[in-house]
C-alpha positions as MATLAB code, in Angstrom:
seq = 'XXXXXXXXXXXXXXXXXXXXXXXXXXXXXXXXXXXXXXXXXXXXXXXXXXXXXXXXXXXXXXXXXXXXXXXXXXXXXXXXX';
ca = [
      64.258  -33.391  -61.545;
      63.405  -36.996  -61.967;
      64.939  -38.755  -64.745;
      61.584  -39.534  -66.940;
      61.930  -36.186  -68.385;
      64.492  -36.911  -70.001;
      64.027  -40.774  -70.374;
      65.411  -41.799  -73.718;
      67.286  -38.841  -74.527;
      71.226  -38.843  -75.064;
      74.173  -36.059  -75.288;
      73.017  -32.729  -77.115;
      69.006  -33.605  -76.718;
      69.404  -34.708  -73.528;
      70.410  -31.114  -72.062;
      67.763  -29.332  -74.556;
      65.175  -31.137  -72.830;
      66.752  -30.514  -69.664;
      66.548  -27.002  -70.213;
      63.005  -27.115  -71.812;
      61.867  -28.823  -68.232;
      63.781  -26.461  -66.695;
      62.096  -23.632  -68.450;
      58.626  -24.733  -66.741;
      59.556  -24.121  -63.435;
      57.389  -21.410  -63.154;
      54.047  -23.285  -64.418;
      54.821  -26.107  -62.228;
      54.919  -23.912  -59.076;
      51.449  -22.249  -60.469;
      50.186  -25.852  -60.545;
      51.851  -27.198  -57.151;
      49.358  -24.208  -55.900;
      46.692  -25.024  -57.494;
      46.512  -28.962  -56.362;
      47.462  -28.318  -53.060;
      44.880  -26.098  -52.730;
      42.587  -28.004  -54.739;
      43.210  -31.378  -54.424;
      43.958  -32.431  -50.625;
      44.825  -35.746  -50.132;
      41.665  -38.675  -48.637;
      41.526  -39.732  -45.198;
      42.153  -43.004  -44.132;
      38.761  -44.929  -43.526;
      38.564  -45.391  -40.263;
      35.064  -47.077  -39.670;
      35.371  -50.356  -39.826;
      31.911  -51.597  -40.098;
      30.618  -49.929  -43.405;
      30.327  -51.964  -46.165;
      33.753  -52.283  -48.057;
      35.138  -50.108  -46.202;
      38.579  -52.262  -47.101;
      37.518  -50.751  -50.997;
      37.256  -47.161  -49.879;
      40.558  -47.108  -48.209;
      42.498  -48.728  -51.257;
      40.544  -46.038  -53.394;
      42.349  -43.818  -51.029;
      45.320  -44.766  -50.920;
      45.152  -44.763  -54.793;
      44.294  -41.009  -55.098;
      47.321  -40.466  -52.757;
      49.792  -41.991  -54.315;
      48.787  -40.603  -57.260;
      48.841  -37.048  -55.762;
      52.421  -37.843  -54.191;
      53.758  -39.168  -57.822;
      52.440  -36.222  -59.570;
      53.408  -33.371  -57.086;
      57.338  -35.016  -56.967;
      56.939  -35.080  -61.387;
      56.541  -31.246  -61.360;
      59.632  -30.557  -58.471;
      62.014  -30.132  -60.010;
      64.058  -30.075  -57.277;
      62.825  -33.411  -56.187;
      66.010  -36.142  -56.824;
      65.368  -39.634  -57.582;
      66.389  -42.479  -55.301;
];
């Protein structure tokens, strides 16, 4: 579980959040389904000679970092480095 669920959070609250999170799991493995299946990750831009093609690959990258961040938020397994 990465720590920004519980960000700010001391003692008693901190372990009734925990357990609120924890209570999710189910949802967030309904959801993990859902993007994966819906929401695939962008290719790199490979063609070099189309107009801003350097803006269409940061737009990428973007999207899949955003993808990445969101799919370790809701795995709860997932440990922070």
């Amino acid at each position: 579980m990465q720590s920004v669920w519980l960000r700010g959070l001391s003692g008693a609250d901190k372990e009734k959040r925990k357990g609120e999170v924890l209570a999710y799991r189910n949802a967030f493995d309904d959801l993990r389904e859902i993007l994966e299946r819906n929401y695939k990750p962008k290719e790199c831009v490979r063609d070099y000679t189309v107009p801003n093609w350097e803006h269409r690959q940061i737009a990428a990258n973007e999207y899949n970092a955003v993808l990445d961040d969101i799919m370790k938020l809701i795995d709860l397994n997932h440990k922070e480095r």
